[in-house]
Short mmCIF file of C-alpha atoms in Angstrom, two decimals:
data_model
loop_
_atom_site.label_atom_id
_atom_site.label_comp_id
_atom_site.label_asym_id
_atom_site.label_seq_id
_atom_site.Cartn_x
_atom_site.Cartn_y
_atom_site.Cartn_z
CA MET A 591 -0.14 0.00 -0.09
CA THR A 592 1.52 3.14 -1.42
CA ASN A 593 0.43 6.78 -0.74
CA VAL A 594 0.39 8.66 -4.13
CA ASP A 595 0.62 12.15 -5.34
CA VAL A 596 -0.44 12.28 -8.79
CA HIS A 597 0.26 15.86 -9.59
CA GLN A 598 3.68 17.52 -9.00
CA HIS A 599 6.27 19.24 -11.25
CA LEU A 600 9.96 18.81 -11.29
CA TRP A 601 12.19 20.55 -14.04
CA THR A 602 15.12 18.25 -14.80
CA PRO A 603 18.52 19.43 -16.13
CA SER A 604 17.60 18.28 -19.66
CA LEU A 605 14.29 20.24 -19.78
CA VAL A 606 15.99 23.29 -18.25
CA THR A 607 18.95 22.77 -20.80
CA ALA A 608 16.38 22.59 -23.54
CA LEU A 609 14.31 25.70 -22.55
CA ARG A 610 17.64 27.84 -22.27
CA ALA A 611 18.64 27.00 -25.75
CA ARG A 612 15.48 28.75 -27.06
CA ARG A 613 15.22 32.41 -27.90
CA GLU A 614 11.41 32.58 -28.42
CA PRO A 615 8.59 31.93 -25.81
CA PRO A 616 8.78 29.69 -23.99
CA TYR A 617 12.23 29.85 -22.85
CA LEU A 618 14.72 30.14 -19.82
CA ASP A 619 17.21 33.09 -19.42
CA GLY A 620 19.12 31.65 -16.15
CA TRP A 621 16.05 30.95 -14.10
CA THR A 622 13.70 33.57 -15.43
CA LEU A 623 10.85 32.08 -17.60
CA PHE A 624 9.67 34.04 -20.68
CA LEU A 625 6.02 33.10 -21.71
CA ASP A 626 3.88 34.71 -24.68
CA GLY A 627 1.57 37.11 -23.15
CA GLU A 628 2.93 36.99 -19.56
CA PRO A 629 5.49 38.92 -17.67
CA PRO A 630 8.75 37.26 -16.95
CA PHE A 631 8.62 34.79 -14.06
CA GLU A 632 11.46 34.01 -11.75
CA ILE A 633 11.66 30.22 -10.93
CA PRO A 634 13.49 29.43 -7.41
CA PRO A 635 15.99 26.77 -8.36
CA ALA A 636 15.62 25.08 -4.95
CA ASP A 637 12.07 24.23 -6.16
CA HIS A 638 13.69 21.99 -8.68
CA ASP A 639 16.24 20.22 -6.68
CA LEU A 640 15.81 16.51 -6.84
CA ALA A 641 17.36 15.69 -3.26
CA ARG A 642 15.18 18.50 -1.79
CA ARG A 643 11.96 17.15 -3.48
CA ALA A 644 12.83 13.50 -2.50
CA ASP A 645 13.19 14.60 1.06
CA LEU A 646 9.92 16.24 1.05
CA ALA A 647 8.08 13.30 -0.45
CA THR A 648 9.56 11.35 2.28
CA ALA A 649 8.48 13.92 4.90
CA ASP A 650 4.69 13.81 3.21
CA GLY A 651 4.82 9.86 3.70
CA LEU A 652 4.43 9.39 -0.24
CA GLY A 653 5.81 6.05 -1.89
CA ARG A 654 4.84 7.51 -5.25
CA VAL A 655 5.08 10.92 -6.76
CA LEU A 656 4.01 11.58 -10.38
CA VAL A 657 5.44 14.55 -12.15
CA SER A 658 4.29 16.10 -15.52
CA LEU A 659 5.24 18.75 -17.73
CA SER A 660 4.11 22.33 -16.92
CA ALA A 661 1.57 22.42 -19.52
CA PRO A 662 0.88 26.24 -18.82
CA ILE A 663 4.13 27.10 -20.56
CA GLY A 664 2.75 25.79 -23.85
CA VAL A 665 5.31 23.26 -24.97
CA GLU A 666 2.28 21.04 -26.25
CA TRP A 667 0.86 23.81 -28.33
CA LEU A 668 4.02 24.42 -30.25
CA PRO A 669 4.56 23.37 -33.74
CA GLU A 670 5.96 19.48 -33.79
CA ALA A 671 9.61 20.60 -34.79
CA GLU A 672 9.59 23.19 -31.92
CA ALA A 673 7.95 21.03 -29.43
CA ARG A 674 9.74 17.67 -30.04
CA PRO A 675 13.22 18.76 -28.75
CA LEU A 676 11.44 20.11 -25.65
CA LEU A 677 9.23 16.97 -25.33
CA ASP A 678 12.29 14.65 -25.58
CA ALA A 679 14.23 16.62 -23.07
CA TYR A 680 11.26 16.30 -20.66
CA HIS A 681 10.86 12.56 -21.25
CA ASP A 682 14.54 11.81 -20.99
CA GLY A 683 14.86 13.81 -17.69
CA VAL A 684 11.83 12.31 -15.84
CA ALA A 685 12.38 8.91 -17.27
CA ALA A 686 15.67 8.90 -15.21
CA LEU A 687 14.34 10.11 -11.96
CA PRO A 688 14.86 7.88 -8.94
CA GLU A 689 12.14 6.40 -6.72
CA PRO A 690 9.36 7.60 -5.60
CA PHE A 691 9.15 9.70 -8.75
CA GLY A 692 7.38 8.53 -11.79
CA ALA A 693 5.66 10.45 -14.46
CA TRP A 694 3.12 11.37 -16.97
CA ALA A 695 3.99 11.46 -20.51
CA ALA A 696 3.45 14.44 -22.66
CA ALA A 697 2.46 15.17 -26.31
CA CYS A 698 2.30 17.81 -29.09
CA VAL A 699 -1.59 18.79 -29.59
CA ARG A 700 -1.13 21.10 -32.53
CA ASP A 701 0.41 18.43 -34.82
CA ILE A 702 -0.77 14.90 -33.52
CA ASP A 703 1.65 12.01 -33.76
CA ALA A 704 0.53 8.92 -31.99
CA ASP A 705 3.40 6.98 -33.34
CA ALA A 706 5.75 9.35 -31.37
CA THR A 707 3.68 9.38 -28.21
CA ALA A 708 3.54 5.42 -28.27
CA LYS A 709 7.31 5.40 -28.35
CA ASP A 710 7.30 7.68 -25.18
CA LEU A 711 4.66 5.43 -23.41
CA ASP A 712 6.94 2.43 -24.09
CA ARG A 713 9.43 3.82 -21.72
CA GLY A 714 7.12 2.94 -18.78
CA PHE A 715 5.04 6.41 -17.93
CA ALA A 716 2.25 6.36 -15.86
CA GLY A 717 -0.23 7.67 -18.58
CA LEU A 718 -0.54 10.80 -20.74
CA GLN A 719 -1.20 14.38 -19.74
CA LEU A 720 -2.99 16.81 -22.02
CA PRO A 721 -3.48 20.50 -21.89
CA ALA A 722 -7.25 21.04 -20.65
CA ASN A 723 -7.75 23.76 -23.62
CA SER A 724 -6.88 21.19 -26.08
CA LEU A 725 -10.07 19.11 -24.86
CA VAL A 726 -12.73 21.87 -24.59
CA ASP A 727 -15.07 20.87 -27.42
CA ALA A 728 -16.03 18.33 -30.16
CA ALA A 729 -13.21 19.55 -32.38
CA GLY A 730 -10.60 19.05 -29.88
CA TYR A 731 -11.65 15.51 -29.01
CA ALA A 732 -11.66 14.73 -32.84
CA ARG A 733 -7.96 16.16 -33.12
CA CYS A 734 -6.82 14.26 -30.11
CA ALA A 735 -8.71 11.03 -30.70
CA PRO A 736 -5.61 9.06 -31.88
CA LEU A 737 -4.02 9.98 -28.58
CA LEU A 738 -6.89 8.99 -26.69
CA ASP A 739 -7.41 5.69 -28.83
CA LEU A 740 -3.66 4.91 -27.82
CA LEU A 741 -4.42 5.13 -24.06
CA GLU A 742 -7.49 2.92 -24.19
CA GLU A 743 -5.48 0.43 -26.27
CA ARG A 744 -2.83 0.30 -23.43
CA ASP A 745 -5.09 0.49 -20.65
CA LEU A 746 -3.46 3.91 -19.40
CA PRO A 747 -5.10 6.89 -18.00
CA LEU A 748 -5.46 10.46 -19.12
CA PHE A 749 -4.41 13.59 -16.81
CA VAL A 750 -6.21 16.64 -17.89
CA HIS A 751 -4.03 19.88 -16.76
CA PRO A 752 -4.61 23.64 -17.39
CA GLY A 753 -2.97 24.63 -20.56
CA PRO A 754 -1.60 28.26 -21.52
CA ALA A 755 -3.55 31.23 -20.09
CA VAL A 756 -2.39 34.42 -22.06
CA GLY A 757 -3.13 37.47 -19.65
CA SER A 758 -2.80 41.11 -19.28
CA SER A 759 -0.26 43.14 -17.76
CA ALA A 760 -3.07 44.79 -15.60
CA ASP A 761 -3.94 41.20 -14.14
CA PRO A 762 -2.71 40.22 -10.48
CA ALA A 763 -0.33 37.53 -10.20
CA TRP A 764 -3.07 35.19 -9.03
CA TRP A 765 -5.32 35.74 -12.01
CA PRO A 766 -4.25 32.97 -14.35
CA ALA A 767 -4.79 30.28 -11.61
CA MET A 768 -8.22 31.72 -10.37
CA VAL A 769 -9.61 32.52 -13.76
CA PRO A 770 -8.47 30.84 -16.93
CA TYR A 771 -7.14 27.85 -15.38
CA VAL A 772 -10.54 27.13 -13.66
CA GLN A 773 -12.57 28.29 -16.87
CA GLN A 774 -10.45 25.68 -18.97
CA MET A 775 -11.14 22.75 -16.44
CA HIS A 776 -14.71 23.52 -16.06
CA ALA A 777 -15.07 23.20 -19.97
CA ALA A 778 -12.92 20.19 -20.20
CA TRP A 779 -14.92 18.47 -17.48
CA TYR A 780 -18.35 19.14 -19.48
CA ALA A 781 -16.58 18.46 -23.05
CA PHE A 782 -15.53 15.07 -21.57
CA ARG A 783 -19.14 14.26 -20.81
CA ALA A 784 -20.40 15.49 -23.95
CA PHE A 785 -17.71 14.24 -26.47
CA GLY A 786 -14.97 12.29 -24.71
CA ARG A 787 -16.95 9.63 -22.91
CA PRO A 788 -19.24 8.42 -25.87
CA ARG A 789 -16.11 8.30 -28.18
CA HIS A 790 -13.86 6.73 -25.44
CA PRO A 791 -16.02 4.49 -22.98
CA ARG A 792 -13.00 2.64 -21.55
CA LEU A 793 -10.79 5.66 -20.82
CA ARG A 794 -9.91 6.48 -17.28
CA VAL A 795 -9.31 10.18 -16.82
CA CYS A 796 -8.19 12.43 -13.92
CA PHE A 797 -8.85 16.29 -14.08
CA ALA A 798 -6.77 18.56 -12.25
CA LEU A 799 -7.85 21.11 -9.58
CA LEU A 800 -11.15 19.34 -8.89
CA ALA A 801 -12.01 19.98 -12.54
CA GLY A 802 -12.46 23.66 -11.68
CA LEU A 803 -15.29 22.65 -9.31
CA ALA A 804 -17.34 21.78 -12.37
CA PRO A 805 -19.04 18.63 -10.63
CA LEU A 806 -20.64 21.18 -8.10
CA HIS A 807 -22.95 22.35 -11.13
CA GLY A 808 -24.58 19.01 -11.44
CA GLU A 809 -27.90 20.51 -10.06
CA ARG A 810 -27.71 23.39 -12.44
CA LEU A 811 -27.08 20.90 -15.22
CA ALA A 812 -30.24 18.95 -14.15
CA ALA A 813 -32.36 22.13 -14.17
CA ARG A 814 -31.18 23.27 -17.60
CA GLY A 815 -32.00 19.95 -19.42
CA GLY A 816 -28.91 18.04 -19.06
CA GLN A 817 -28.90 14.58 -17.71
CA ARG A 818 -28.77 14.38 -13.95
CA GLN A 819 -25.20 13.49 -13.00
CA LYS A 820 -24.09 9.93 -12.72
CA GLY A 821 -21.29 8.09 -11.17
CA ASP A 822 -18.50 7.07 -13.67
CA PRO A 823 -15.87 4.87 -12.11
CA GLY A 824 -13.36 5.82 -14.69
CA VAL A 825 -13.44 9.47 -13.85
CA PHE A 826 -11.39 11.01 -11.18
CA VAL A 827 -10.47 14.55 -9.91
CA GLU A 828 -7.45 15.65 -8.04
CA THR A 829 -7.33 18.04 -5.16
CA SER A 830 -4.32 20.53 -6.03
CA SER A 831 -4.72 23.82 -4.54
CA TYR A 832 -7.88 23.07 -2.50
CA GLY A 833 -8.95 22.32 1.04
CA PRO A 834 -11.75 20.93 3.26
CA THR A 835 -14.37 22.86 1.88
CA ALA A 836 -14.04 22.29 -1.82
CA VAL A 837 -13.02 18.65 -1.30
CA GLU A 838 -16.09 17.96 1.00
CA ALA A 839 -18.56 19.65 -1.63
CA THR A 840 -16.89 17.43 -4.34
CA VAL A 841 -17.13 14.37 -2.28
CA ARG A 842 -20.80 15.01 -1.95
CA ALA A 843 -21.30 15.36 -5.52
CA LEU A 844 -19.23 12.56 -7.00
CA GLY A 845 -18.59 10.28 -4.09
CA VAL A 846 -15.30 9.37 -2.06
CA ASN A 847 -14.15 7.18 -4.75
CA ALA A 848 -13.76 9.91 -7.32
CA VAL A 849 -11.23 11.95 -5.51
CA VAL A 850 -7.31 11.43 -5.59
CA GLN A 851 -4.45 13.46 -4.03
CA GLY A 852 -2.63 15.82 -6.10
CA SER A 853 -0.58 18.81 -4.73
CA ASP A 854 0.88 20.77 -7.81
CA ARG A 855 3.94 21.25 -5.70
CA PRO A 856 6.11 23.26 -6.16
CA TYR A 857 3.20 25.57 -6.98
CA ALA A 858 1.22 24.55 -4.17
CA GLU A 859 1.81 22.57 -0.78
CA PRO A 860 0.01 19.29 0.21
CA PRO A 861 -2.59 19.73 2.70
CA TYR A 862 -1.58 19.29 6.45
CA HIS A 863 -4.39 16.65 6.86
CA PRO A 864 -4.62 14.12 4.06
CA GLY A 865 -8.13 13.20 4.53
CA TYR A 866 -9.03 17.05 4.38
CA GLY A 867 -10.91 16.75 7.74
CA LEU A 868 -13.02 13.73 6.36
CA GLY A 869 -11.24 11.07 8.40
CA GLY A 870 -8.84 8.07 7.91
CA ALA A 871 -11.08 6.27 5.47
CA ALA A 872 -11.31 9.35 3.14
CA ALA A 873 -7.35 9.70 3.60
CA TYR A 874 -6.91 6.17 2.57
CA ALA A 875 -9.24 6.68 -0.35
CA PHE A 876 -7.63 9.60 -1.72
CA ARG A 877 -4.00 8.70 -1.35
CA ILE A 878 -4.03 4.94 -1.80
CA ALA A 879 -7.05 3.17 -3.11
CA ASN A 880 -8.21 5.66 -5.78
CA PRO A 881 -4.95 6.48 -7.36
CA ARG A 882 -4.67 2.58 -7.76
CA ARG A 883 -7.84 2.42 -9.57
CA LEU A 884 -6.90 5.52 -11.60
CA LEU A 885 -3.50 4.22 -12.54
CA THR A 886 -4.05 0.54 -12.77
CA GLY A 887 -7.93 0.09 -13.25
CA GLN A 888 -7.86 -2.41 -10.50
CA GLY A 889 -9.93 -2.03 -7.40
#
C-alpha cells in the first residue's frame, strides 16, 4: 500500500537546458521564464532540486510521486518541430528520476503524432497528460482522438491539466490560476461528458484542480435540461490547491471514490491533513485506493 501524489512538477536538468537553448517563448534565461503574453517569471532553483524534493516526498509519507510537464508554458501547443526537442528533453529527464518519482508523458497537440507518443509511453510512463484547452469541445476531441485511442488500447489513464493562459499586464499575479485555469478545467469536464466519454468508453481520466469545481454544477445541469450527474468509475478529480471546503463538496457531488490526492508542488503545498478533515477512510481513499484504480484500473 503506497501513498500517491498524482500531480507535481519537477524540472530536470535536460528540460532546463532545452528551454535555455530557445530564444522565443517559451524559454529560460537563467532561471527567468519567458512566456507569450505573460510577464517574466522568476523560478526558485530550489523548487526543482531533486534531493530536496525527494526529502519532501518522504516527509509527506509518499511512496509514489507523479510529475508532469508544466502545461501552462505551452510546449504541447508548439509546432511539432519546435515541441519535439522539448518533449524529448522532458521525457529523458523524468524517465531517469529515482524513486519515489514517476511521470506522465506529454504530447504535441498542435500536430498529433500518435506513433511518437506510443514510443514515449513505451518507456514506462504512468499515462498521458494533455492540456485542458486542447479538450474543451468536439473539435478538440476529434483532433486528439488518436492519442486517446492509444491510451485505451494500452489501458493507461489521461491526466487533464490547465494549458497556457495568456493574460494582461493589468492582471494580478493570481489571475491565471483563478480565472483561465479554472475556466479551462470547467469546460474540459463538460466536454468530456458530451464528447469524450461517448467516443472513449473505456478511458480512465483525472482532471486537475477538482475540474475547476465543475462537478458542483450538477444541479444546474439537471435544471437546464442536461441529464442528472451519474457516477462514472473511470473519472477522477485531484485536489491541488483546494482544502476541506471544496473537497467535501466534491465528495458530496461525486462520492469519495472519485477523488485522488494531487498537490501541484512546487506551486502549492500538500494539505496538512491528508483526509481534508473527512477522516482516515477518506485519506486512504484519496491517497491509496483511488490512485490505484486511476493508474491500474484495479480496485
